[in-house]
Structures are given as structure tokens and as C-alpha cells.
Coordinates of C-alpha atoms in Angstrom, one line a residue:
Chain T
X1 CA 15.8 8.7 23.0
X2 CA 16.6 5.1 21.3
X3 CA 15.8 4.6 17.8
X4 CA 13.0 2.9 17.8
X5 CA 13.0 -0.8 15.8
X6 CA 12.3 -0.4 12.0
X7 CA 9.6 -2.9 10.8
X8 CA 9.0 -3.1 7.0
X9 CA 5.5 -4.4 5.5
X10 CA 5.0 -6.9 2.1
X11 CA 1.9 -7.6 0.9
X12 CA 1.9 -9.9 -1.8
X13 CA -1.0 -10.1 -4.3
X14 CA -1.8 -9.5 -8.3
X15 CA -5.6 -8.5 -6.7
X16 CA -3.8 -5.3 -5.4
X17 CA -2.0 -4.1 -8.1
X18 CA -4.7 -4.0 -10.6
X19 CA -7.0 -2.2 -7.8
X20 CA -9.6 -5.3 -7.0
X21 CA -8.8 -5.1 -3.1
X22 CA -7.8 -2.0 -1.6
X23 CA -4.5 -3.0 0.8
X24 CA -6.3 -2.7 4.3
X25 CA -4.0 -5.5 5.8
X26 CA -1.1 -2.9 6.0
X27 CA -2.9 -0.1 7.8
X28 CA -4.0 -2.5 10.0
X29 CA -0.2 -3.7 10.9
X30 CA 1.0 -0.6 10.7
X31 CA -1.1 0.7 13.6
X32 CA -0.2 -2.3 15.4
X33 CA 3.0 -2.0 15.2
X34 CA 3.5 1.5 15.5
X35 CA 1.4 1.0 19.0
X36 CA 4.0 -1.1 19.8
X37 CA 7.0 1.2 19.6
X38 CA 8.3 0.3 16.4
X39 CA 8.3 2.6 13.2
X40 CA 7.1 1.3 10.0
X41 CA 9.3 2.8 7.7
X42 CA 8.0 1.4 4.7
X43 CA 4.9 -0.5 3.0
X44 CA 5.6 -2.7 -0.3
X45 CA 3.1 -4.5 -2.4
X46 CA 4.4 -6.9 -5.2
X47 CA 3.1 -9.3 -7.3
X48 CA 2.6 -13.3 -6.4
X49 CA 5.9 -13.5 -7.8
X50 CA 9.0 -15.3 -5.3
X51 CA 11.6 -13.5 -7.1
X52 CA 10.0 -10.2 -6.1
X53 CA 9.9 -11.1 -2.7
X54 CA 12.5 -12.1 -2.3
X55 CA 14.4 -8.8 -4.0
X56 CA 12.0 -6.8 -1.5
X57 CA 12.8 -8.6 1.5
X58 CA 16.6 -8.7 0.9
X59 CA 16.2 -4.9 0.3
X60 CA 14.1 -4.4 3.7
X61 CA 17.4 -6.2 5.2
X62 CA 19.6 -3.8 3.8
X63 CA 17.4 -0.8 5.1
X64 CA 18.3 -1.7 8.2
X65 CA 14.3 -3.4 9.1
X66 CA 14.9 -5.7 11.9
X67 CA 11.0 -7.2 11.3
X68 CA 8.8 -7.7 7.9
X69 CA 5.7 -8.6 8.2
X70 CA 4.4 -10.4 4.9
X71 CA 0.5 -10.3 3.7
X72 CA -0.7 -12.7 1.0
X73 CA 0.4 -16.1 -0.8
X74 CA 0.5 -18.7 1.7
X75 CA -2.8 -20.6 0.5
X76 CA -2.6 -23.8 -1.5
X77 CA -3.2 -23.1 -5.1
X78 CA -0.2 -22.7 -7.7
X79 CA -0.4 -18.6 -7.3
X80 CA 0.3 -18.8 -3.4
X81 CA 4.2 -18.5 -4.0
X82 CA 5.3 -16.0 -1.0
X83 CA 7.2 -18.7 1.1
X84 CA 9.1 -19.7 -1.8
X85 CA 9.8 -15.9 -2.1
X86 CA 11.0 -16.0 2.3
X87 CA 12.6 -19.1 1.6
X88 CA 15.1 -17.7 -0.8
X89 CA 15.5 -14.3 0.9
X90 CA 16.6 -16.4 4.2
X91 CA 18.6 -18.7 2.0
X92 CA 17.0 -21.2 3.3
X93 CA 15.4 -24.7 1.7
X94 CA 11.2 -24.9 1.8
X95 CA 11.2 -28.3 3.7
X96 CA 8.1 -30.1 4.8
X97 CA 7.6 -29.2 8.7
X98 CA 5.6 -32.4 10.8
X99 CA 4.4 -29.9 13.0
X100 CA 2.7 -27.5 10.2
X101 CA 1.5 -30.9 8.3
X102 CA -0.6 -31.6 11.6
X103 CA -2.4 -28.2 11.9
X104 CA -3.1 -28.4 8.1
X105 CA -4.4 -32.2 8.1
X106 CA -6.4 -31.2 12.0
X107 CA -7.8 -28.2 10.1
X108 CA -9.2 -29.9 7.3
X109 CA -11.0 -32.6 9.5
X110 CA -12.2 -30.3 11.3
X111 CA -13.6 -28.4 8.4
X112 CA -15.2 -31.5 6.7
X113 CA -16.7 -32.1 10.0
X114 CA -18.8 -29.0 9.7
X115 CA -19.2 -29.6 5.9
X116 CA -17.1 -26.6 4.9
X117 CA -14.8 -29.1 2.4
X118 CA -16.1 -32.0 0.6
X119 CA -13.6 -34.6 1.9
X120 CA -9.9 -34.7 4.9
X121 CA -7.5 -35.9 2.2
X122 CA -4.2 -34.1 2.7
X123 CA -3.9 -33.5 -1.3
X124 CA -0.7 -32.3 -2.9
X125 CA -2.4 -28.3 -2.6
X126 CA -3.2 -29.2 0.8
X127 CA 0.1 -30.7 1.6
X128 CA 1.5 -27.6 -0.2
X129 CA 0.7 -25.5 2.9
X130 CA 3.1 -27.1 5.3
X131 CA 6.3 -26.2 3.3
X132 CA 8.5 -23.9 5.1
X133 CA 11.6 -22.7 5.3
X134 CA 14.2 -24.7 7.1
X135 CA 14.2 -23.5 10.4
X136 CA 10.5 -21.6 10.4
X137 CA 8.3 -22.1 13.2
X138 CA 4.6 -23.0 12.2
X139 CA 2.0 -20.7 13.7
X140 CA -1.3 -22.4 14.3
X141 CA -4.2 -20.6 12.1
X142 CA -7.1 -20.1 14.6
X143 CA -9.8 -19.0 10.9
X144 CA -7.9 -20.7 7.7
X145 CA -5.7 -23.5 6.8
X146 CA -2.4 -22.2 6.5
X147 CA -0.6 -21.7 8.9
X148 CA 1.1 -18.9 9.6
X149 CA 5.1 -19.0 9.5
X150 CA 7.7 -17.0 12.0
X151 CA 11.1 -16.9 10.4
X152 CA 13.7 -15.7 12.9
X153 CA 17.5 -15.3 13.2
X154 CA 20.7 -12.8 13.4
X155 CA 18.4 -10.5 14.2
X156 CA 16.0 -10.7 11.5
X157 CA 12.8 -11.7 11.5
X158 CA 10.1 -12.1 8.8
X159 CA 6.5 -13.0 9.6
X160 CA 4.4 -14.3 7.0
X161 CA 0.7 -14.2 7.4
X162 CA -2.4 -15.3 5.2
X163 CA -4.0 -12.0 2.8
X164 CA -7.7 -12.5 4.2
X165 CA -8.4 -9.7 6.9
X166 CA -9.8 -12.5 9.5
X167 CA -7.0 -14.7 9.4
X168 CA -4.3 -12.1 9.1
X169 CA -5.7 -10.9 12.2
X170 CA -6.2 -13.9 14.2
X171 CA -2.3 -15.2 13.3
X172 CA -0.7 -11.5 13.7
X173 CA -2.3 -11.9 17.5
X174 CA -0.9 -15.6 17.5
X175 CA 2.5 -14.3 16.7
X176 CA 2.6 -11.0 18.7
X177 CA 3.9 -12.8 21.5
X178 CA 6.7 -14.0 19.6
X179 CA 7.6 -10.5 18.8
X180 CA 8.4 -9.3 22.3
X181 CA 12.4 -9.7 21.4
X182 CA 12.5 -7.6 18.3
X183 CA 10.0 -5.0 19.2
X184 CA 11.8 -4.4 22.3
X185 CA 14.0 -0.9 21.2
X186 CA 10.3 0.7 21.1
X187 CA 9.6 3.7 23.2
X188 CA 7.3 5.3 24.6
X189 CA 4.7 7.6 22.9
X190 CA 2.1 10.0 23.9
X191 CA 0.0 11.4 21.3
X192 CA -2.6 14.2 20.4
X193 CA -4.8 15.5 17.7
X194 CA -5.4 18.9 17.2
X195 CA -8.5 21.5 16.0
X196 CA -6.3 24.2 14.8
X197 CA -9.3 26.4 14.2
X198 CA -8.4 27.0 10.5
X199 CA -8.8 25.4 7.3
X200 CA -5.6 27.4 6.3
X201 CA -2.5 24.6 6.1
X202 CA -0.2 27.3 5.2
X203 CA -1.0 29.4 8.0
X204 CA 0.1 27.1 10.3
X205 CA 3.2 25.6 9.0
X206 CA 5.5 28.1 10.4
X207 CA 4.1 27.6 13.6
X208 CA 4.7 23.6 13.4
X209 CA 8.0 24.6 12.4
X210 CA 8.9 26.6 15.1
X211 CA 7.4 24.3 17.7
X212 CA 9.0 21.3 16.6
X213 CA 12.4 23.3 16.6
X214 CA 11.7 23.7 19.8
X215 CA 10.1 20.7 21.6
X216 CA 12.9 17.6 21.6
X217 CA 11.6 14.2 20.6
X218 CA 7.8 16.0 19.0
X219 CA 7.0 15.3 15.7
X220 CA 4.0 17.4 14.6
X221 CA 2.1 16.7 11.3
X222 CA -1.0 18.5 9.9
X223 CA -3.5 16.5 8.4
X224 CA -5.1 18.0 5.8
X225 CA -8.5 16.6 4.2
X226 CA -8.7 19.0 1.5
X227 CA -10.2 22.9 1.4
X228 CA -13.5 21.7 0.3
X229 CA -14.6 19.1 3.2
X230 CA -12.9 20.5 6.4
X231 CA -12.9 23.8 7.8
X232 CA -10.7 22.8 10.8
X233 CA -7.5 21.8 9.8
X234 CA -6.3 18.4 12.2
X235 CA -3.1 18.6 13.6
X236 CA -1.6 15.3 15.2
X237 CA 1.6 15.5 17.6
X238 CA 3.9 13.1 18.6
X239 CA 5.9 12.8 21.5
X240 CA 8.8 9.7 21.9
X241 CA 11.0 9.6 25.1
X242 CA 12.3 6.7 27.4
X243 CA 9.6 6.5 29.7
X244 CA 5.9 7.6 29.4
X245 CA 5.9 10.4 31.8
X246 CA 8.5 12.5 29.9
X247 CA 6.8 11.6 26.3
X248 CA 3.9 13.4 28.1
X249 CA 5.9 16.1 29.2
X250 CA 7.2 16.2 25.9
X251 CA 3.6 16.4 24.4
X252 CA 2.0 19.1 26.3
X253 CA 4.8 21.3 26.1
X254 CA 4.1 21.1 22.3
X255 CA -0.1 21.5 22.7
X256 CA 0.7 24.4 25.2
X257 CA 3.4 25.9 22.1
X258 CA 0.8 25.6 19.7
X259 CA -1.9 26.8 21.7
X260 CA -0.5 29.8 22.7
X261 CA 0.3 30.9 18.5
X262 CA -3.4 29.3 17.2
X263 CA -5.5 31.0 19.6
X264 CA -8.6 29.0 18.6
X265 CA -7.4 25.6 18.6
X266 CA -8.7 23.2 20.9
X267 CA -6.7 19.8 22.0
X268 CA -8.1 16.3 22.0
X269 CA -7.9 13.6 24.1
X270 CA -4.3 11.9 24.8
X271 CA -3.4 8.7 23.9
X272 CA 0.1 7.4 25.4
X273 CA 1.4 3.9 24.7
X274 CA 4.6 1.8 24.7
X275 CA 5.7 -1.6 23.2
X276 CA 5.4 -3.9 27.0
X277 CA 3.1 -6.0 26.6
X278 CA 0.9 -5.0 29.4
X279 CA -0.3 -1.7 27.8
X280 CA -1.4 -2.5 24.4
X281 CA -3.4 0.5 23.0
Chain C
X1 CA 1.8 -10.5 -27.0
X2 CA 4.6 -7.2 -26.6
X3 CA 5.1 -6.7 -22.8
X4 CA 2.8 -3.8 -21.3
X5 CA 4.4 -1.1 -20.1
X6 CA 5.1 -1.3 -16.4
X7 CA 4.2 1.7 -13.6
X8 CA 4.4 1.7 -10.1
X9 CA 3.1 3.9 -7.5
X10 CA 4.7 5.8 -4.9
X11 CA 2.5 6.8 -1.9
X12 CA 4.2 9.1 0.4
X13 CA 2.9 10.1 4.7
X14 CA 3.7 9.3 7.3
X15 CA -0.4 8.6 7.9
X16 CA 0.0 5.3 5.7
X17 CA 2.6 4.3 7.9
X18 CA 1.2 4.2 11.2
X19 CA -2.3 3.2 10.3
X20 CA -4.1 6.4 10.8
X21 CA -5.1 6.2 6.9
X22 CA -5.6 3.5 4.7
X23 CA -3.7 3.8 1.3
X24 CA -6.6 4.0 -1.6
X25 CA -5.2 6.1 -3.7
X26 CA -3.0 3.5 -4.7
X27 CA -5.2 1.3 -5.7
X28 CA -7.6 3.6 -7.2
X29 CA -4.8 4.2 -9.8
X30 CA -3.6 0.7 -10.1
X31 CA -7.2 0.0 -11.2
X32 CA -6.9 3.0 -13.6
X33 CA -3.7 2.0 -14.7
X34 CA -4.9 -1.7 -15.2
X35 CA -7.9 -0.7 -17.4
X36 CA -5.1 1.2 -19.9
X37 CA -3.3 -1.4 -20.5
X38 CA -0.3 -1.0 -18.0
X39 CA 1.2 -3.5 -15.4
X40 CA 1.3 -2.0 -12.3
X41 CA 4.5 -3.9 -10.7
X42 CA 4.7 -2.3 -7.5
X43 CA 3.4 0.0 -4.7
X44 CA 5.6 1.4 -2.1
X45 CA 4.8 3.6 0.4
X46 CA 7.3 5.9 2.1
X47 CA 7.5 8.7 4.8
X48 CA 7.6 12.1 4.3
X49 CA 11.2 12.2 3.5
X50 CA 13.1 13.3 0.0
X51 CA 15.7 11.0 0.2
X52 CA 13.2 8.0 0.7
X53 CA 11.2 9.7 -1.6
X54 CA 14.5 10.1 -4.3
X55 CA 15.4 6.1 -3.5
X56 CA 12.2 4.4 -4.2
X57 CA 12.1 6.1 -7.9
X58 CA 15.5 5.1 -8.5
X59 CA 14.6 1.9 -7.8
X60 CA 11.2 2.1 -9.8
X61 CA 13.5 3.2 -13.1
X62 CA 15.8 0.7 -12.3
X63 CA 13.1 -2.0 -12.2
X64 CA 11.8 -0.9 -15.9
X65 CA 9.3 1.1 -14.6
X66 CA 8.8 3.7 -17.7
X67 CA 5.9 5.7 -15.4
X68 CA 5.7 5.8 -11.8
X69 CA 2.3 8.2 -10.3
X70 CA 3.6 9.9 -6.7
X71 CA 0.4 10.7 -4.0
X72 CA 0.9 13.0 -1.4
X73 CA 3.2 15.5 -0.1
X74 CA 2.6 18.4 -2.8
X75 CA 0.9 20.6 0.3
X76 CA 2.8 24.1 1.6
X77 CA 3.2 22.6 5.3
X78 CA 6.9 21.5 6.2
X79 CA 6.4 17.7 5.6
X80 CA 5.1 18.2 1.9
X81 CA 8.3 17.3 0.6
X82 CA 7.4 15.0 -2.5
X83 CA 9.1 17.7 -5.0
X84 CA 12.5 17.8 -3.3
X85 CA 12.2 13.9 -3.9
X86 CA 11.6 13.6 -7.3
X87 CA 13.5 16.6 -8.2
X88 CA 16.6 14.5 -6.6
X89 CA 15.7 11.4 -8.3
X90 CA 15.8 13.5 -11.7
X91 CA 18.8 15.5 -10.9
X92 CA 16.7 18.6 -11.4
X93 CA 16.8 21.5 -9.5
X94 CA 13.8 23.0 -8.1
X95 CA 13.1 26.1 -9.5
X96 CA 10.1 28.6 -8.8
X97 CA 7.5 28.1 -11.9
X98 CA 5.7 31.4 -13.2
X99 CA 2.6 29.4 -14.6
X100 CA 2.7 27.1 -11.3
X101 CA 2.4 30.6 -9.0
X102 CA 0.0 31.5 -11.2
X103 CA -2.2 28.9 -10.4
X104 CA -1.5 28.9 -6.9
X105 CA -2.6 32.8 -6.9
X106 CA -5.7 32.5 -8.9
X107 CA -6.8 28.9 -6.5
X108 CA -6.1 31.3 -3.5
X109 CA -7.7 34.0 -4.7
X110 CA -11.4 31.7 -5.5
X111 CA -10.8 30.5 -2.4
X112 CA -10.7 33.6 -0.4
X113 CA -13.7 34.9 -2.2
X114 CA -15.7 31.4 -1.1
X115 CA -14.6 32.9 2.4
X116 CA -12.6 29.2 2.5
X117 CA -9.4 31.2 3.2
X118 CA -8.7 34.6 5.2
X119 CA -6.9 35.8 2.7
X120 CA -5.3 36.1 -1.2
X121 CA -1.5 36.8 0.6
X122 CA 0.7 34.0 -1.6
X123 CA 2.7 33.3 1.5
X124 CA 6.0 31.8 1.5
X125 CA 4.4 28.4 2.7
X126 CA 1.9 29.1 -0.7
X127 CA 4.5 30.0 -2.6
X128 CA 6.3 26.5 -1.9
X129 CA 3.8 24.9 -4.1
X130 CA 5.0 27.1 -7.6
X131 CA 8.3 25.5 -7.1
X132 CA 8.5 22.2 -9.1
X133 CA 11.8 20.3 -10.7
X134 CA 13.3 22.2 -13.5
X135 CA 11.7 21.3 -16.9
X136 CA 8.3 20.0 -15.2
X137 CA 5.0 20.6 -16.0
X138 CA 2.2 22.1 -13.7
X139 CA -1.1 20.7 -13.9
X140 CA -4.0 23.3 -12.6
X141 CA -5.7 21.4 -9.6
X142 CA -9.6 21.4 -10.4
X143 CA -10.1 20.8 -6.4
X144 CA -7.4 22.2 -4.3
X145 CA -4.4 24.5 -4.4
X146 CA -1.1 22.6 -4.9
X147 CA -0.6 21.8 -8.6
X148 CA -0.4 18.6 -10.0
X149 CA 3.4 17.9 -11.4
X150 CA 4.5 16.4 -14.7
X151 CA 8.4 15.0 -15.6
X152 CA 8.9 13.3 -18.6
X153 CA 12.1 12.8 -20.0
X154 CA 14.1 9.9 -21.8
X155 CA 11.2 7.1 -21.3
X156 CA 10.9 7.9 -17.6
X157 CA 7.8 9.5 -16.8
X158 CA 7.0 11.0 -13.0
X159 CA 3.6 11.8 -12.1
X160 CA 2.7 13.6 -8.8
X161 CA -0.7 14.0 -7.5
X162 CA -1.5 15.3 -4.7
X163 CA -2.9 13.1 -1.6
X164 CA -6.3 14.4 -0.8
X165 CA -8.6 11.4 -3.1
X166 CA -10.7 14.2 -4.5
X167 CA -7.8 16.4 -5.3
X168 CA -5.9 13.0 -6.8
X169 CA -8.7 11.9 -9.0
X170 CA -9.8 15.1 -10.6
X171 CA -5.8 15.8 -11.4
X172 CA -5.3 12.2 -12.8
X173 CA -7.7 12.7 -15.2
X174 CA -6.5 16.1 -16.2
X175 CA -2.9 14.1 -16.7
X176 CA -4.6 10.9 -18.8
X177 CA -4.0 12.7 -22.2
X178 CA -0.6 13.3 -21.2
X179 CA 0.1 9.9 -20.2
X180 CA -0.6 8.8 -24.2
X181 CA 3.1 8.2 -24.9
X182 CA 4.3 6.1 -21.8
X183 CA 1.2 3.5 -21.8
X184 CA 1.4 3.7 -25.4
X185 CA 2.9 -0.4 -25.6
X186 CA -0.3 -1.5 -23.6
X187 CA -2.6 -4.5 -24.6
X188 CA -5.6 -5.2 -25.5
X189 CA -7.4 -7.1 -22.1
X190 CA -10.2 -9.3 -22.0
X191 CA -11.5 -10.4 -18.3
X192 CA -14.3 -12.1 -16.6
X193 CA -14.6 -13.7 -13.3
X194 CA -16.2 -17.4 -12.6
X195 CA -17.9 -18.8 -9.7
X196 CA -16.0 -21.9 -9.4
X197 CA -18.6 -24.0 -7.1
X198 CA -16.5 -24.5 -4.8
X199 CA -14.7 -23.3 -1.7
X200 CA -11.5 -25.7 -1.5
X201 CA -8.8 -23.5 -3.2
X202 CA -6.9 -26.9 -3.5
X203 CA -9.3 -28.5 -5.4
X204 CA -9.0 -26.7 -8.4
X205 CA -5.6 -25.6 -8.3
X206 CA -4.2 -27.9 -10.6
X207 CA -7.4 -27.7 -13.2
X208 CA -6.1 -23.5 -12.9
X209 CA -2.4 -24.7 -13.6
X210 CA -3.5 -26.6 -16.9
X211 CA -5.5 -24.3 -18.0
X212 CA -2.9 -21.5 -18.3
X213 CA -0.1 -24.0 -20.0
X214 CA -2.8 -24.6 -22.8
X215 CA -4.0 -21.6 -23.1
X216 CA -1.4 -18.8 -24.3
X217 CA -1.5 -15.0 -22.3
X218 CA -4.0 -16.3 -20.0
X219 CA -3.8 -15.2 -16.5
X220 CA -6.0 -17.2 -13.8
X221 CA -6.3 -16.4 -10.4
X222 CA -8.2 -17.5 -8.0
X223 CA -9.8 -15.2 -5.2
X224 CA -9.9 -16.5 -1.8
X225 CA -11.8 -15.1 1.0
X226 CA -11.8 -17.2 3.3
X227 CA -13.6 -21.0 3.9
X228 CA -15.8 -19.1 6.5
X229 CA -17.0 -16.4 4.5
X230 CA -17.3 -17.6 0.8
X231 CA -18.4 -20.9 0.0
X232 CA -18.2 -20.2 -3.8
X233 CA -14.4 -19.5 -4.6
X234 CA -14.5 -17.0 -7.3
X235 CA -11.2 -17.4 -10.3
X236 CA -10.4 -14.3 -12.2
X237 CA -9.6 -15.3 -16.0
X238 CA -7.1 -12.6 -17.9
X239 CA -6.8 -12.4 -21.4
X240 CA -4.2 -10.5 -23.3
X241 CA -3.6 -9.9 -27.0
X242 CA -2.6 -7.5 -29.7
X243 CA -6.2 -7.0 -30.9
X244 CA -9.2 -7.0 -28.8
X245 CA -10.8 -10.1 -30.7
X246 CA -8.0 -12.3 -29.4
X247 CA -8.0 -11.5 -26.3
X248 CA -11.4 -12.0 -25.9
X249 CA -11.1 -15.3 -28.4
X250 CA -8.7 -16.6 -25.8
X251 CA -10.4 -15.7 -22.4
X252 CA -13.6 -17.8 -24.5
X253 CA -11.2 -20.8 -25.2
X254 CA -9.6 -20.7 -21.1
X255 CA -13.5 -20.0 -19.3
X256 CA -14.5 -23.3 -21.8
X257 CA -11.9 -25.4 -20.2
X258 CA -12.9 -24.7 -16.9
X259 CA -16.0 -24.9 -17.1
X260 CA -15.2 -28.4 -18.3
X261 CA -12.8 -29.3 -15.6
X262 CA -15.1 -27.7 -12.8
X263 CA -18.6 -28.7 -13.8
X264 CA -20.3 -26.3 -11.6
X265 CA -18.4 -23.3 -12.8
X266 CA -20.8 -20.1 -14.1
X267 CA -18.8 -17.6 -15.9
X268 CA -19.9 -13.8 -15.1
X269 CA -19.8 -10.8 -17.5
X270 CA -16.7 -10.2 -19.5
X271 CA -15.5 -7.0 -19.6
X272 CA -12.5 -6.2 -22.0
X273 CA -10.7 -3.2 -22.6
X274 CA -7.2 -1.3 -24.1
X275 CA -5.1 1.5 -23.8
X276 CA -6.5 3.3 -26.2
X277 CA -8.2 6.7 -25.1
X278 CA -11.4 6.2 -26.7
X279 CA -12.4 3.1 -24.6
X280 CA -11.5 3.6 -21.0
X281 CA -13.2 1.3 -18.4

């Protein structure tokens, strides 16, 4: 089984780290990614601060993260900073890009047009928006103004996306494409949830243990939701191999395990996946 | 102004990190945090591994954090390993605690009466949950079983809760009085929010950056959501001081020059608070 492709997340914004807006954007890649094959080893938020991003993208580097996927900051008012952040992180100059000056300048005709801004002048905030780093690739915003940016090189690759949940979405779909390369270690993955038939996490942990022990390339979490609010304890198992039929394999051999020590539990439906872009769950 | 004390938060499953669960916990206690007069710096959010667990509170204490509030992982199944993590990060053994069992025992015990659990047996996989870093302090869980965990030593506080929201909640609140010491060098706050009347971000970016070199320990941000959704950009005015009166003198003086610059401008409620534990938000 090949390690599968480490991808880091960054969202940048003051608004979550003083609780205003819960962080959705990053459960939302995070599934995405993990879909795709690659493991999401770890979410950062930091404040609208370019010194801080760039300390955590640097870091990411170091862990070994072969993607980052930023959140947040790349509007134009003084408080969007996060490119400055990538910029500096890449060593790279922020340089005015033609090609992201034209979506910004289309974008605001075509939101005067429908009355959304008063007036198309490119001002210095609007011009703001097509600084990127040297090198960056402009990603054409299908919701917002800014475009999305698509940093790559030596095998690192940071993806900066706008904070608001529409546009984040629309761009990461934009830039997926442009993925392909550095989600391509994924494997496959066949998945499962669980009704253990108990409420009782510690009275299945041995037998997690055990199966796991047993069952190459399964990982096996329970998911507990507290005594108070769920009687059936949820257990979720994962099975990674090379190819889809063996994660399978891999997966029922661990329900079958489980099945056989909790008596009452009951398997769910499975879900199997892998990072070509044909079978996107 | 003296600097407020800065925390971070340390989210740990591997849940977060594929998308199955959206992190607010975090953000639940970054609000909490924010209404005591603490700057929450950073979230990070890590598997269900010790040694990532040990690395990212390194890092926190490194960074100046003098608190940092752990979620999840404080279970009996195999993958709560949150303790192991901090107990590395403090060099502190972990060590079986007699009034931690105790509380473990007694929650077991309720709970087997409620007919919740089959039985009062303090299993090994219970037991796990009585055995916190050397030196800590157990905090009885008003909701669950596993006990909430308090380290403090030299200026570096560590604060694990568990990951169930109800079980985090009820537990932070049983640690606030604890918490006295290390938010002790908060500020007084002073807030409101304004209805800018209007929806370019650019346009009143400059009028934002003007206002925050006049005005001393005023933070303004503004809020996008997006042109499509919100046609009334909404700007988030800061104020801190050493006394509540100047904060709130200075958030007056910053919402007046707005409201100057951006002649449509309506100022909501202002809410202001401090650290101190007779005013919580």
C-alpha cells in the first residue's frame, strides 16, 4: 500500500478565532480531499496575518504536505493579506498578473451591469486582487471577484481560495483538475459504518484492537456521540489497498471480524472511492 | 494597552480531518476565550496521534501561547490518545490518578443504574481514563465519563476537554475558575458591528485603513459574504483598553469616523466586555 499524498489545510481569518464563523470550509475540503485519496493530516487556522502564513505554510512544507489548500484573505480590502503570506512562503515576489487583472476588471463589469457595484473602475482595492506571486496561475472565480490562485513547483503546491463557502466551492471545482498530478499517490478506499449494538465504547475497544491487529491496511475508529444521546455506538472502518477490489476485500474481512465478536451489530452500506477522476464520490 | 494573553486550541480526530465532522468546538471556545479577554492565535487540528499531539503544543508554547484548551481523544477506546500527547509535551509521565478512578467509578456506576451501561466493572479500557500526566488535575465530567484534565505549571497552562460538545461545554465551565491566573493580563473589549451601506469591500477599504491609524487599539474588520448574498457589507469595530470606559470611549471615537466617511453607515448594539469573572459575555 503507497502512502497516500499528505495535504495540509489554512484557513485564514480573525472571524474564526474569536468564534464569529464556525470553520466549515475545512470540513468541506477535507472530505474532498480525503475522497480523493489523499490524507489530510492537519487543519490550521491563523489570523489575517502574512507572517503567520507564511510560518504555517513553511511548516506544512517541512511535514512533508505535498498540497495546502488556503481559505480566506484574498478579497480586496487592507485585511485580505493571505497572498502576501504564499508569496513569502514560495519566496516569491507578488507581481501584477494580465491574466488575473482581466477576470477582476470582466467581473466587475459584469457586476455593475446587473447593479451589484455602483461603478467598473478597476480601483487600487480592486486592482489589489490581481497580485500574485510570480509564477501563480490565476483561477477564474465563477461567484466573487478574486480570483483564485494555483501556486505550483518542486513538488509543492499551495491553492489559495476565497473564505466565502460559495466561492470556495465553485474555485476548489475550478482547480480540482489542476490537482490530478499531486493527488496522484492516492489509493483506493472502501468504507463502512457500523451499529455496534452498544452504547458501551469501552466494551468494544478490545475488539477494534484485535481486528485491526489483524486486518492489513483497516483502520477502525468508534465514533462516539456521548452516553446521553446515542445508544448505538457508530463504528466507521477503513480499508486502503492498491486497487478497489482488494480495499473491499480488505473491508469485509474487518465487518465479518467485528461481526462475529458484537453479535448485535448491524453493517451499513459501503462506500468505495479512489482519487481518478472518473469516480469522484 | 498590555498585550492579552494568547491561547490556542488544539482539536484532535481523525473525524475533523476527513470531513465526517465539522470542528465547533473550536470555535465555541475561541468565542469563549474572546469574551475573557484572550487572543486566540491559532487552531490546529491533528489526528489521533501523541506525537502530533506532543508537537503542535510545543509549538503552541513556543509561539507564547501561556494556555492552550485540547478537544477530543480523552475516551477509553484505542485512538483516545490525547493524554499520552500532552503528557509528552510536558515531560510527565502518565500515572494512574486515585481521585480521577474515582470519578470514573462513581460516572459508571450512575450510569449503570440509568441502565445506560451493562455494567459498574471499571474495565481496563475505563480505567485508561484515571490515568492523566503526573501532577495534573482531574475535573469531574458533569455529562460523560472521561475526566476533564488540568496542567499548569511555569506559565504554561494545558486544558483537555473532552470531544463530545455537551461533554466539552459543561467541563469548560467547571475549568473557567481555574483558568483565573492564565487570562489574568486580558483587556477590557468594547465591540459593535456597522452596516456599512454598501456591498463593494473595495470601496471602503481605505476609509477602514484611516480609521485604525487615527484611532489607537482599534481593530476594523470588514465581513464579506459575498456580492451575491449581502448587499450591505457589515465592518466589525474592536476596541481595547485598560479600563472599560476607554475602550468603549475609543470604539465611540472610530464608529464616528465611519460613519462620517461612509454616510450610510448604521452602527448596531455595542457590546463590551473583560476578563474579569463577574462579567462574562
Amino acid at each position: 500500500v503507497a502512502a497516500p499524498p499528505i495535504a495540509e489545510l489554512l484557513a485564514v481569518g480573525r472571524e474564526l478565532l474569536t468564534g464569529r464563523t464556525v470553520d466549515t470550509n475545512s470540513a468541506w475540503l477535507a472530505g474532498r480531499l480525503t475522497a480523493r485519496g489523499a490524507s489530510v493530516s492537519r487543519i490550521v487556522v491563523v489570523d489575517d496575518d502574512p507572517d503567520e502564513i507564511a510560518a504555517a505554510l513553511r511548516s506544512a512544507r517541512q511535514r512533508g504536505a505535498r498540497l495546502v489548500i488556503t481559505t480566506g484573505g484574498l478579497g480586496p480590502t487592507f485585511d485580505d493579506r493571505t497572498l502576501l503570506g504564499v508569496a513569502a512562503a514560495l519566496e516569491q515576489p507578488l507581481v501584477e498578473h494580465e491574466a488575473a487583472l482581466a477576470m477582476v476588471t470582466r467581473r466587475y463589469a459584469e457586476l455593475a451591469a446587473r447593479h451589484v457595484v455602483a461603478d467598473t473602475i478597476v480601483t487600487p482595492a480592486r486592482r489589489k486582487m490581481a497580485f500574485l506571486p510570480a509564477g501563480a496561475e490565476p483561477l477564474d472565480n465563477p461567484v466573487g471577484t478574486a480570483p483564485g490562485v494555483l501556486c505550483t513547483g518542486d513538488g509543492f503546491v499551495v491553492l489559495s481560495l476565497p473564505g466565502v463557502p460559495s466561492e470556495m466551492r465553485g474555485l476548489f471545482d475550478v482547480a480540482l483538475p489542476r490537482l490530478g498530478e499531486v493527488l496522484a499517490g492516492g489509493r483506493e478506499v472502501a468504507e463502512t459504518e457500523l451499529d455496534s449494538g452498544s452504547s458501551d465504547e469501552s466494551a468494544i475497544a478490545a475488539t477494534v484492537e484485535r481486528v485491526m491487529a489483524k486486518v492489513p491496511g483497516v483502520w477502525i475508529k468508534s465514533l462516539p456521540q456521548g452516553f446521553e444521546t446515542d445508544r448505538n455506538l457508530r463504528i466507521r472502518v477503513t480499508a486502503f489497498a492498491d486497487d478497489r477490489s482488494a480495499a473491499e476485500r480488505r473491508l469485509a474481512e474487518a465487518v465479518r471480524l467485528l461481526g462475529d465478536a458484537l453479535p448485535s451489530a448491524a453493517a451499513g452500506e459501503i462506500a468505495s472511492w479512489s482519487d481518478s477522476a472518473t469516480s469522484p464520490r
